[in-house]
């Protein structure tokens, strides 16, 4: 390996080697540069090197080198300049496609050059001998030599590019473009095997994308652009699969689309859904699944009617007619009748799976999903208004086959309608991808349905019928085909009939009164007779409505009671369901939290496992390289021995044979041995062909003679058995006549016994009827007495309730009056208290002003003029003997301030005067006992009277 200081030097060295014809060395030089860890920083020179590298890989058809170089270049420019990788890959695919087209054009030119009259003029003798020995045509040989290698390389190119771009979110568009080009390659050259492999590759890429969600550059399917690219790829895959008629792969593509939609929980655009349902109709029709085919048409009708605003009347009529005809083409009998439990489970699972695909329901609930059936489809067609959009011929045939009862001429009326329908059809204008629809494809199924309907209606009317009469009523098929159809219908329990070829009749076995068809006819016949009787003998008078309602009144009450009980149970169940939902929600939150923790742990484990796997891969790679060296050495020794045995000299490069030469020699030897073996096998096959032809020529006359002898023996045996059968029939007939004569003697005894049994049962019936009428009359009488008792009880309870209500109202009126009176007294008392408090405040202010004035007079030494007092308390009565000393003692000395409590007599000199009472009584306090004691020290009746007066007023206030 040569190292270069700059990448430009490696590119220059490669160009020099190319100029001298050493392309392999030039490719190895560029490969060593790209895979070297020294040049991991992206630069523009590396892009030019990659262009030259892929050109060399394409010229030499080295797909493995191209893949390794592109992987290394992706590592280099993934985070720096991913557009450079895109340009290199586009250049690589362009060169591969161009080489393949050149090889194909060369093969066509060679084929045209070989297409001459005189082969000896244009071919050498050696070429002619080779063509006769190999047994190949000129075109096949030229394709194998020129076209096939380049097509293989182009296919390998597409696989390489898809593998490189599968986990790259920045090159999703290039990945989609490559997939589309690969699909077109398979379509253009009819490569069905490669198409299957390509679908599997893309499917695996998506599965790995969902499996390893922690990759850094992983595409995000929740993004609208990514989802649209993946959907376009899947729909292109579906289109190519149907064009190549790979119906199984087309169905798998449909499942891929459905799985992708379930994964991202988003429905695609209506235009894509149109293609989806159109392809579903083709797939189901090819698989003879008429029921699913009809449902696909019905979904397409609903989709176009809801979203296509430009839908014309002709297109609407065409698609509606297709829906109705597809629904009528479904067999009317159930094919799962009489199947085993395992088959029924498989059929149920298949129905649910198809319902998911057809309905495109992302929230699948199999327990609540309705099973697809012909009857439910026809009911939906009627409810959705499809019948109002179809053509008149389709509407007529629908009513003839589903609603009319015409056992004699049903097929004759259906035949001209089928001839008209077979000529209808056309191409839809609302979607270019929808193929042209011809209603003639439904004609065989409609003929079979008409045959089944006719057999069903005839079986309800007749017990037996001549075969030629029945065959004349069915103009569609021969009687052998009708017999096959009837056998299938009898097997599915749709019909009950037998074909007796000896008597040349058809026997319909439904003769009992319990048969559904006969019972319906008897019921309709009874209704018509009842209407005729009412028209002939109308009723005399109209019955009273009240009389008609009274017998059912008890039933109405019982039903109402049951309804209320059911409503109560429903409410309780809803409460329980709500509680259960709350518990489930809490459980789900807890499980979600645990799941997130588990995801984190799994991510860490995956990271560790990835590191271990990488180390393991590196170790295996080293071991593989060691094994490759050992195998190369063993191949070299073996090649030298082989060449020495044949007298040839081995090719030596630097003293040792090269590995490429060893591989080339081994391949050449294997090809030569294979050709020799093929020649031996061809010679042996030709010998065996001649031997087998000779044996058959010798055995042919012997076989013919044995066959003629066998015919004679069988004819004699048939005549003998026929004669024996005639004798046995005569004996059985004579025995039956004897048995009839013997049993006819018992007919009289049988009639006597029958009359006795009938009379006994009639008497028993009359007795039971009388007992029943007596029991009913007793029950009615007891119920009447019970209703009377209940009515009286309700009246008594109503009267008592009115009395209690009246007493309660009187008591409430008295309580309201008492509360108003107390409230009024309380307001008056509060007003008096407020007035007394105001007076008390006024007296306190006057006392304070007087004290302030006396204080100023004492300080200034002059008496002040008495101020006018706004309020004068009442004068107390004073004793004349004690008034004079008190006045004398109260006279102050001139020029000296004397407190008020010292201005009295000598007995009261040491005690302050009593303060004014807050209630207006001076000389008294709120504490009556203490002021009574003080008032006794004055020695006069005035103090005691004032205290008693205060005490009495205080008691009144408290009261």
CSV table of C-alpha atoms in Angstrom, one decimal, residues 303-694:
chain,number,residue,atom,x,y,z
A,303,UNK,CA,-64.3,7.4,-1.3
A,304,UNK,CA,-65.0,8.9,-4.7
A,305,UNK,CA,-68.4,10.1,-3.6
A,306,UNK,CA,-67.0,11.8,-0.5
A,307,UNK,CA,-63.8,13.4,-1.7
A,308,UNK,CA,-64.0,13.7,-5.5
A,309,UNK,CA,-65.8,17.0,-6.3
A,310,UNK,CA,-65.2,16.6,-10.0
A,311,UNK,CA,-66.9,13.2,-10.2
A,312,UNK,CA,-69.3,13.1,-13.2
A,313,UNK,CA,-72.6,11.4,-13.5
A,314,UNK,CA,-71.2,8.9,-15.9
A,315,UNK,CA,-68.4,7.9,-13.7
A,316,UNK,CA,-70.7,7.7,-10.7
A,317,UNK,CA,-73.1,5.4,-12.6
A,318,UNK,CA,-70.2,3.3,-13.8
A,319,UNK,CA,-68.7,2.7,-10.4
A,320,UNK,CA,-72.1,2.2,-8.7
A,321,UNK,CA,-73.0,-0.4,-11.3
A,322,UNK,CA,-69.6,-2.1,-10.7
A,323,UNK,CA,-70.4,-2.2,-7.0
A,324,UNK,CA,-73.8,-3.8,-7.5
A,325,UNK,CA,-72.6,-6.4,-10.0
A,326,UNK,CA,-69.7,-7.3,-7.8
A,327,UNK,CA,-72.0,-7.8,-4.9
A,328,UNK,CA,-74.4,-9.9,-7.0
A,329,UNK,CA,-71.4,-12.1,-8.1
A,330,UNK,CA,-70.8,-13.2,-4.5
A,331,UNK,CA,-72.2,-16.8,-4.1
A,332,UNK,CA,-75.4,-16.7,-2.0
A,333,UNK,CA,-74.5,-19.7,0.1
A,334,UNK,CA,-72.0,-19.9,3.0
A,335,UNK,CA,-69.0,-21.9,2.1
A,336,UNK,CA,-68.1,-22.5,5.8
A,337,UNK,CA,-71.2,-24.5,6.4
A,338,UNK,CA,-70.3,-27.9,7.9
A,339,UNK,CA,-66.6,-26.9,8.3
A,340,UNK,CA,-64.5,-28.0,11.3
A,341,UNK,CA,-63.8,-25.7,14.2
A,342,UNK,CA,-60.2,-25.1,13.0
A,343,UNK,CA,-61.4,-24.2,9.5
A,344,UNK,CA,-64.0,-21.8,11.0
A,345,UNK,CA,-61.3,-20.1,13.2
A,346,UNK,CA,-59.1,-19.7,10.1
A,347,UNK,CA,-62.0,-18.3,8.1
A,348,UNK,CA,-62.8,-15.8,10.9
A,349,UNK,CA,-59.2,-14.7,11.2
A,350,UNK,CA,-59.1,-14.3,7.4
A,351,UNK,CA,-62.3,-12.2,7.4
A,352,UNK,CA,-60.9,-10.0,10.1
A,353,UNK,CA,-57.7,-9.6,8.2
A,354,UNK,CA,-59.4,-8.7,5.0
A,355,UNK,CA,-61.8,-6.3,6.8
A,356,UNK,CA,-58.7,-4.4,8.1
A,357,UNK,CA,-57.3,-4.2,4.6
A,358,UNK,CA,-60.5,-3.2,3.0
A,359,UNK,CA,-61.8,-0.9,5.6
A,360,UNK,CA,-58.4,0.7,6.3
A,361,UNK,CA,-59.3,0.8,10.0
A,362,UNK,CA,-56.3,1.9,12.1
A,363,UNK,CA,-57.9,1.0,15.4
A,364,UNK,CA,-58.6,-2.6,14.9
A,365,UNK,CA,-61.0,-4.3,17.5
A,366,UNK,CA,-61.6,-7.8,16.3
A,367,UNK,CA,-64.2,-8.5,19.0
A,368,UNK,CA,-66.6,-5.8,17.9
A,369,UNK,CA,-66.0,-6.0,14.2
A,370,UNK,CA,-68.9,-7.2,12.0
A,371,UNK,CA,-68.0,-10.2,9.9
A,372,UNK,CA,-68.1,-9.5,6.1
A,373,UNK,CA,-71.0,-11.2,4.4
A,374,UNK,CA,-73.1,-10.9,1.3
A,375,UNK,CA,-76.3,-10.0,3.1
A,376,UNK,CA,-74.6,-7.2,5.1
A,377,UNK,CA,-73.1,-5.8,1.9
A,378,UNK,CA,-76.4,-5.7,0.1
A,379,UNK,CA,-78.0,-4.0,3.2
A,380,UNK,CA,-75.2,-1.3,3.1
A,381,UNK,CA,-75.7,-0.8,-0.6
A,382,UNK,CA,-79.4,0.0,0.0
A,383,UNK,CA,-78.7,2.3,3.0
A,384,UNK,CA,-75.9,4.3,1.3
A,385,UNK,CA,-78.0,5.0,-1.8
A,386,UNK,CA,-75.9,3.0,-4.3
A,387,UNK,CA,-79.0,1.7,-6.0
A,388,UNK,CA,-80.2,5.2,-6.9
A,389,UNK,CA,-77.0,5.7,-9.0
A,390,UNK,CA,-76.8,2.5,-11.1
A,391,UNK,CA,-78.0,2.0,-14.6
A,392,UNK,CA,-81.5,0.7,-15.4
A,393,UNK,CA,-80.3,-2.7,-16.6
A,394,UNK,CA,-78.3,-3.3,-13.4
A,395,UNK,CA,-81.2,-2.2,-11.3
A,396,UNK,CA,-83.6,-4.5,-13.1
A,397,UNK,CA,-81.3,-7.5,-12.8
A,398,UNK,CA,-80.8,-6.8,-9.1
A,399,UNK,CA,-84.6,-6.8,-8.4
A,400,UNK,CA,-85.1,-9.9,-10.5
A,401,UNK,CA,-82.4,-11.9,-8.7
A,402,UNK,CA,-83.0,-10.6,-5.1
A,403,UNK,CA,-86.7,-9.6,-4.8
A,404,UNK,CA,-88.8,-11.3,-7.4
A,405,UNK,CA,-90.3,-14.8,-7.2
A,406,UNK,CA,-90.5,-16.2,-10.7
A,407,UNK,CA,-89.8,-19.9,-10.6
A,408,UNK,CA,-90.9,-20.6,-14.2
A,409,UNK,CA,-89.4,-17.8,-16.3
A,410,UNK,CA,-86.7,-16.2,-14.1
A,411,UNK,CA,-83.8,-17.2,-16.4
A,412,UNK,CA,-85.6,-16.2,-19.5
A,413,UNK,CA,-86.1,-12.6,-18.1
A,414,UNK,CA,-82.5,-12.4,-16.9
A,415,UNK,CA,-81.0,-13.5,-20.2
A,416,UNK,CA,-81.7,-10.3,-22.3
A,417,UNK,CA,-80.5,-8.2,-19.4
A,418,UNK,CA,-77.2,-10.1,-19.2
A,419,UNK,CA,-76.7,-9.6,-23.0
A,420,UNK,CA,-77.1,-5.8,-22.5
A,421,UNK,CA,-74.8,-5.7,-19.4
A,422,UNK,CA,-72.1,-7.6,-21.2
A,423,UNK,CA,-71.8,-4.7,-23.7
A,424,UNK,CA,-71.6,-2.0,-21.0
A,425,UNK,CA,-68.4,-0.6,-19.4
A,426,UNK,CA,-65.8,1.9,-20.1
A,427,UNK,CA,-62.8,3.8,-18.5
A,428,UNK,CA,-63.1,6.0,-15.5
A,429,UNK,CA,-62.1,9.7,-15.9
A,430,UNK,CA,-61.5,10.4,-12.2
A,431,UNK,CA,-58.2,8.4,-12.0
A,432,UNK,CA,-55.8,7.6,-14.8
A,433,UNK,CA,-54.5,4.5,-12.9
A,434,UNK,CA,-57.9,2.8,-13.0
A,435,UNK,CA,-58.2,0.3,-15.8
A,436,UNK,CA,-61.0,0.0,-18.1
A,437,UNK,CA,-64.0,-1.8,-16.6
A,438,UNK,CA,-66.0,-4.3,-18.6
A,439,UNK,CA,-69.2,-5.7,-17.1
A,440,UNK,CA,-68.8,-8.8,-19.2
A,441,UNK,CA,-66.5,-10.3,-16.5
A,442,UNK,CA,-69.5,-10.5,-14.1
A,443,UNK,CA,-71.7,-12.4,-16.6
A,444,UNK,CA,-70.6,-16.0,-15.7
A,445,UNK,CA,-71.1,-15.3,-12.0
A,446,UNK,CA,-74.6,-13.7,-12.6
A,447,UNK,CA,-75.6,-16.7,-14.8
A,448,UNK,CA,-74.6,-19.0,-11.9
A,449,UNK,CA,-76.5,-16.9,-9.4
A,450,UNK,CA,-79.6,-16.9,-11.7
A,451,UNK,CA,-79.4,-20.7,-11.9
A,452,UNK,CA,-79.2,-21.0,-8.1
A,453,UNK,CA,-82.1,-18.6,-7.6
A,454,UNK,CA,-84.2,-20.5,-10.1
A,455,UNK,CA,-83.4,-23.9,-8.4
A,456,UNK,CA,-84.2,-22.4,-5.0
A,457,UNK,CA,-87.6,-21.0,-6.2
A,458,UNK,CA,-88.5,-24.2,-8.0
A,459,UNK,CA,-87.7,-26.3,-5.0
A,460,UNK,CA,-90.2,-24.2,-3.0
A,461,UNK,CA,-93.0,-24.9,-5.5
A,462,UNK,CA,-92.4,-28.4,-6.9
A,463,UNK,CA,-91.6,-31.7,-5.3
A,464,UNK,CA,-90.2,-33.3,-8.5
A,465,UNK,CA,-89.6,-32.2,-12.1
A,466,UNK,CA,-88.5,-33.7,-15.4
A,467,UNK,CA,-84.8,-33.1,-16.2
A,468,UNK,CA,-85.7,-31.9,-19.7
A,469,UNK,CA,-88.2,-29.4,-18.3
A,470,UNK,CA,-85.6,-28.0,-15.8
A,471,UNK,CA,-82.9,-27.9,-18.5
A,472,UNK,CA,-85.3,-25.9,-20.8
A,473,UNK,CA,-85.9,-23.4,-18.0
A,474,UNK,CA,-82.1,-22.7,-17.7
A,475,UNK,CA,-80.7,-21.4,-21.1
A,476,UNK,CA,-77.3,-20.5,-19.8
A,477,UNK,CA,-75.7,-24.0,-19.2
A,478,UNK,CA,-76.1,-27.6,-20.2
A,479,UNK,CA,-77.6,-29.8,-17.6
A,480,UNK,CA,-74.2,-31.3,-16.6
A,481,UNK,CA,-73.1,-27.8,-15.6
A,482,UNK,CA,-76.3,-27.2,-13.8
A,483,UNK,CA,-75.8,-30.5,-12.0
A,484,UNK,CA,-72.3,-29.5,-10.8
A,485,UNK,CA,-73.7,-26.1,-9.5
A,486,UNK,CA,-76.5,-27.9,-7.7
A,487,UNK,CA,-74.1,-30.4,-6.1
A,488,UNK,CA,-72.1,-27.5,-4.7
A,489,UNK,CA,-75.2,-25.8,-3.4
A,490,UNK,CA,-76.5,-29.0,-1.8
A,491,UNK,CA,-73.1,-29.5,-0.2
A,492,UNK,CA,-73.3,-26.0,1.3
A,493,UNK,CA,-77.0,-26.6,2.5
A,494,UNK,CA,-78.3,-24.0,0.2
A,495,UNK,CA,-80.5,-26.5,-1.7
A,496,UNK,CA,-82.0,-29.9,-1.0
A,497,UNK,CA,-82.5,-31.9,-4.1
A,498,UNK,CA,-81.7,-35.2,-5.8
A,499,UNK,CA,-81.2,-36.2,-9.5
A,500,UNK,CA,-82.6,-39.6,-10.5
A,501,UNK,CA,-81.1,-40.3,-13.9
A,502,UNK,CA,-82.9,-43.7,-14.2
A,503,UNK,CA,-86.3,-42.0,-13.9
A,504,UNK,CA,-85.0,-38.9,-15.6
A,505,UNK,CA,-86.4,-36.6,-12.8
A,506,UNK,CA,-85.2,-34.1,-10.3
A,507,UNK,CA,-86.5,-34.6,-6.7
A,508,UNK,CA,-86.7,-31.6,-4.3
A,509,UNK,CA,-86.6,-33.0,-0.7
A,510,UNK,CA,-88.2,-30.1,1.3
A,511,UNK,CA,-91.7,-31.6,1.8
A,512,UNK,CA,-92.3,-31.1,5.5
A,513,UNK,CA,-94.3,-28.3,7.0
A,514,UNK,CA,-91.2,-27.2,9.0
A,515,UNK,CA,-89.4,-26.2,5.7
A,516,UNK,CA,-88.6,-22.5,5.6
A,517,UNK,CA,-89.7,-21.9,2.0
A,518,UNK,CA,-93.0,-23.8,2.4
A,519,UNK,CA,-93.7,-22.1,5.7
A,520,UNK,CA,-93.3,-18.7,4.2
A,521,UNK,CA,-95.6,-19.5,1.4
A,522,UNK,CA,-98.2,-20.8,3.8
A,523,UNK,CA,-97.9,-17.7,5.9
A,524,UNK,CA,-98.4,-15.4,2.9
A,525,UNK,CA,-101.3,-17.5,1.7
A,526,UNK,CA,-103.0,-17.2,5.1
A,527,UNK,CA,-102.5,-13.4,5.0
A,528,UNK,CA,-104.1,-13.1,1.6
A,529,UNK,CA,-107.1,-15.3,2.7
A,530,UNK,CA,-107.6,-13.2,5.8
A,531,UNK,CA,-107.7,-10.0,3.6
A,532,UNK,CA,-110.2,-11.7,1.3
A,533,UNK,CA,-112.4,-12.7,4.2
A,534,UNK,CA,-112.4,-9.2,5.6
A,535,UNK,CA,-113.4,-7.8,2.2
A,536,UNK,CA,-116.3,-10.3,1.8
A,537,UNK,CA,-117.5,-10.2,5.5
A,538,UNK,CA,-116.5,-6.9,7.1
A,539,UNK,CA,-116.8,-6.6,10.9
A,540,UNK,CA,-120.2,-5.3,12.2
A,541,UNK,CA,-119.0,-2.8,14.8
A,542,UNK,CA,-115.8,-1.3,15.9
A,543,UNK,CA,-114.5,-2.5,19.2
A,544,UNK,CA,-113.9,-0.1,22.0
A,545,UNK,CA,-110.3,1.0,22.4
A,546,UNK,CA,-110.7,1.0,26.2
A,547,UNK,CA,-111.8,-2.6,26.1
A,548,UNK,CA,-108.8,-3.5,24.0
A,549,UNK,CA,-106.4,-1.7,26.3
A,550,UNK,CA,-107.7,-3.1,29.6
A,551,UNK,CA,-106.4,-6.7,29.2
A,552,UNK,CA,-102.9,-5.3,28.4
A,553,UNK,CA,-102.8,-2.8,31.2
A,554,UNK,CA,-101.1,-5.2,33.6
A,555,UNK,CA,-98.6,-6.1,31.0
A,556,UNK,CA,-97.8,-2.4,30.4
A,557,UNK,CA,-97.3,-1.9,34.1
A,558,UNK,CA,-95.0,-4.9,34.4
A,559,UNK,CA,-93.0,-3.8,31.3
A,560,UNK,CA,-92.6,-0.3,32.8
A,561,UNK,CA,-91.5,-1.8,36.1
A,562,UNK,CA,-89.0,-4.0,34.3
A,563,UNK,CA,-87.8,-1.0,32.3
A,564,UNK,CA,-87.1,1.0,35.5
A,565,UNK,CA,-85.3,-1.9,37.0
A,566,UNK,CA,-83.2,-2.2,33.9
A,567,UNK,CA,-82.5,1.5,33.9
A,568,UNK,CA,-81.3,1.3,37.5
A,569,UNK,CA,-79.0,-1.7,36.7
A,570,UNK,CA,-77.7,0.2,33.6
A,571,UNK,CA,-76.8,3.3,35.8
A,572,UNK,CA,-75.0,1.0,38.3
A,573,UNK,CA,-73.1,-0.7,35.5
A,574,UNK,CA,-72.1,2.7,34.1
A,575,UNK,CA,-70.8,3.8,37.5
A,576,UNK,CA,-68.9,0.6,37.8
A,577,UNK,CA,-67.6,1.0,34.2
A,578,UNK,CA,-66.4,4.6,35.0
A,579,UNK,CA,-64.6,3.4,38.1
A,580,UNK,CA,-63.0,0.6,36.1
A,581,UNK,CA,-61.9,3.0,33.4
A,582,UNK,CA,-60.3,5.2,36.0
A,583,UNK,CA,-58.5,2.3,37.5
A,584,UNK,CA,-57.4,1.2,34.0
A,585,UNK,CA,-56.2,4.7,33.3
A,586,UNK,CA,-54.1,4.7,36.4
A,587,UNK,CA,-52.8,1.3,35.5
A,588,UNK,CA,-51.9,2.4,32.0
A,589,UNK,CA,-50.0,5.4,33.3
A,590,UNK,CA,-48.0,3.2,35.7
A,591,UNK,CA,-47.4,0.7,32.9
A,592,UNK,CA,-46.3,3.5,30.6
A,593,UNK,CA,-43.8,4.8,33.2
A,594,UNK,CA,-42.5,1.2,33.6
A,595,UNK,CA,-42.3,0.8,29.9
A,596,UNK,CA,-40.3,4.0,29.5
A,597,UNK,CA,-37.9,2.8,32.2
A,598,UNK,CA,-37.7,-0.5,30.4
A,599,UNK,CA,-37.0,1.2,27.1
A,600,UNK,CA,-34.1,3.2,28.6
A,601,UNK,CA,-32.7,0.0,30.1
A,602,UNK,CA,-33.1,-1.8,26.7
A,603,UNK,CA,-31.4,1.1,24.9
A,604,UNK,CA,-28.4,0.9,27.3
A,605,UNK,CA,-28.3,-2.9,26.8
A,606,UNK,CA,-28.5,-2.5,23.0
A,607,UNK,CA,-25.6,0.0,23.1
A,608,UNK,CA,-23.5,-2.5,25.1
A,609,UNK,CA,-24.5,-5.3,22.8
A,610,UNK,CA,-23.6,-3.2,19.8
A,611,UNK,CA,-20.1,-2.6,21.2
A,612,UNK,CA,-19.7,-6.3,21.9
A,613,UNK,CA,-21.0,-7.1,18.4
A,614,UNK,CA,-18.6,-4.7,16.8
A,615,UNK,CA,-15.6,-6.2,18.7
A,616,UNK,CA,-16.9,-9.6,17.7
A,617,UNK,CA,-17.1,-8.5,14.0
A,618,UNK,CA,-13.6,-7.1,14.1
A,619,UNK,CA,-12.3,-10.4,15.6
A,620,UNK,CA,-14.2,-12.4,13.0
A,621,UNK,CA,-12.8,-10.2,10.2
A,622,UNK,CA,-9.3,-10.8,11.4
A,623,UNK,CA,-10.0,-14.5,11.5
A,624,UNK,CA,-11.5,-14.4,8.1
A,625,UNK,CA,-8.5,-12.6,6.7
A,626,UNK,CA,-6.2,-15.3,8.2
A,627,UNK,CA,-8.4,-18.0,6.7
A,628,UNK,CA,-8.3,-16.3,3.3
A,629,UNK,CA,-4.5,-16.2,3.4
A,630,UNK,CA,-4.4,-19.9,4.3
A,631,UNK,CA,-6.9,-20.8,1.6
A,632,UNK,CA,-4.9,-18.7,-0.9
A,633,UNK,CA,-1.8,-20.7,0.0
A,634,UNK,CA,-3.6,-24.0,-0.3
A,635,UNK,CA,-5.1,-22.9,-3.6
A,636,UNK,CA,-1.6,-22.0,-4.8
A,637,UNK,CA,-0.1,-25.3,-3.9
A,638,UNK,CA,-3.1,-27.2,-5.5
A,639,UNK,CA,-2.8,-25.1,-8.7
A,640,UNK,CA,0.9,-25.8,-8.9
A,641,UNK,CA,0.3,-29.5,-8.6
A,642,UNK,CA,-2.5,-29.5,-11.2
A,643,UNK,CA,-0.4,-27.4,-13.6
A,644,UNK,CA,2.6,-29.7,-13.1
A,645,UNK,CA,0.5,-32.8,-13.8
A,646,UNK,CA,-0.7,-31.2,-17.1
A,647,UNK,CA,2.8,-30.1,-18.0
A,648,UNK,CA,2.0,-26.4,-17.8
A,649,UNK,CA,4.1,-23.7,-16.2
A,650,UNK,CA,2.4,-21.7,-13.4
A,651,UNK,CA,2.0,-17.9,-13.7
A,652,UNK,CA,4.4,-16.3,-11.2
A,653,UNK,CA,4.1,-12.7,-9.9
A,654,UNK,CA,7.1,-11.8,-7.7
A,655,UNK,CA,8.0,-15.4,-7.0
A,656,UNK,CA,4.5,-16.4,-6.0
A,657,UNK,CA,1.3,-17.1,-7.9
A,658,UNK,CA,-1.3,-14.3,-7.5
A,659,UNK,CA,-4.7,-15.0,-5.8
A,660,UNK,CA,-6.6,-13.5,-8.7
A,661,UNK,CA,-4.8,-16.0,-11.1
A,662,UNK,CA,-5.6,-18.8,-8.7
A,663,UNK,CA,-9.3,-17.9,-8.6
A,664,UNK,CA,-9.4,-17.5,-12.4
A,665,UNK,CA,-7.7,-20.9,-12.9
A,666,UNK,CA,-10.1,-22.5,-10.5
A,667,UNK,CA,-13.1,-21.0,-12.2
A,668,UNK,CA,-11.9,-22.0,-15.7
A,669,UNK,CA,-11.3,-25.6,-14.5
A,670,UNK,CA,-14.8,-25.7,-12.9
A,671,UNK,CA,-16.4,-24.4,-16.1
A,672,UNK,CA,-14.6,-27.0,-18.2
A,673,UNK,CA,-15.6,-29.8,-15.9
A,674,UNK,CA,-19.2,-28.6,-15.9
A,675,UNK,CA,-19.3,-28.4,-19.7
A,676,UNK,CA,-18.0,-32.0,-19.9
A,677,UNK,CA,-20.6,-33.2,-17.4
A,678,UNK,CA,-23.4,-31.4,-19.4
A,679,UNK,CA,-22.3,-33.1,-22.6
A,680,UNK,CA,-22.4,-36.5,-20.9
A,681,UNK,CA,-25.8,-35.8,-19.5
A,682,UNK,CA,-27.2,-34.7,-22.9
A,683,UNK,CA,-25.8,-37.9,-24.5
A,684,UNK,CA,-27.4,-40.0,-21.8
A,685,UNK,CA,-30.7,-38.2,-22.1
A,686,UNK,CA,-30.8,-38.7,-25.9
A,687,UNK,CA,-30.1,-42.5,-25.4
A,688,UNK,CA,-32.9,-42.8,-22.8
A,689,UNK,CA,-35.3,-41.0,-25.1
A,690,UNK,CA,-34.7,-43.5,-27.9
A,691,UNK,CA,-35.0,-46.4,-25.5
A,692,UNK,CA,-38.3,-45.2,-24.1
A,693,UNK,CA,-39.7,-44.5,-27.6
A,694,UNK,CA,-38.8,-48.0,-28.7
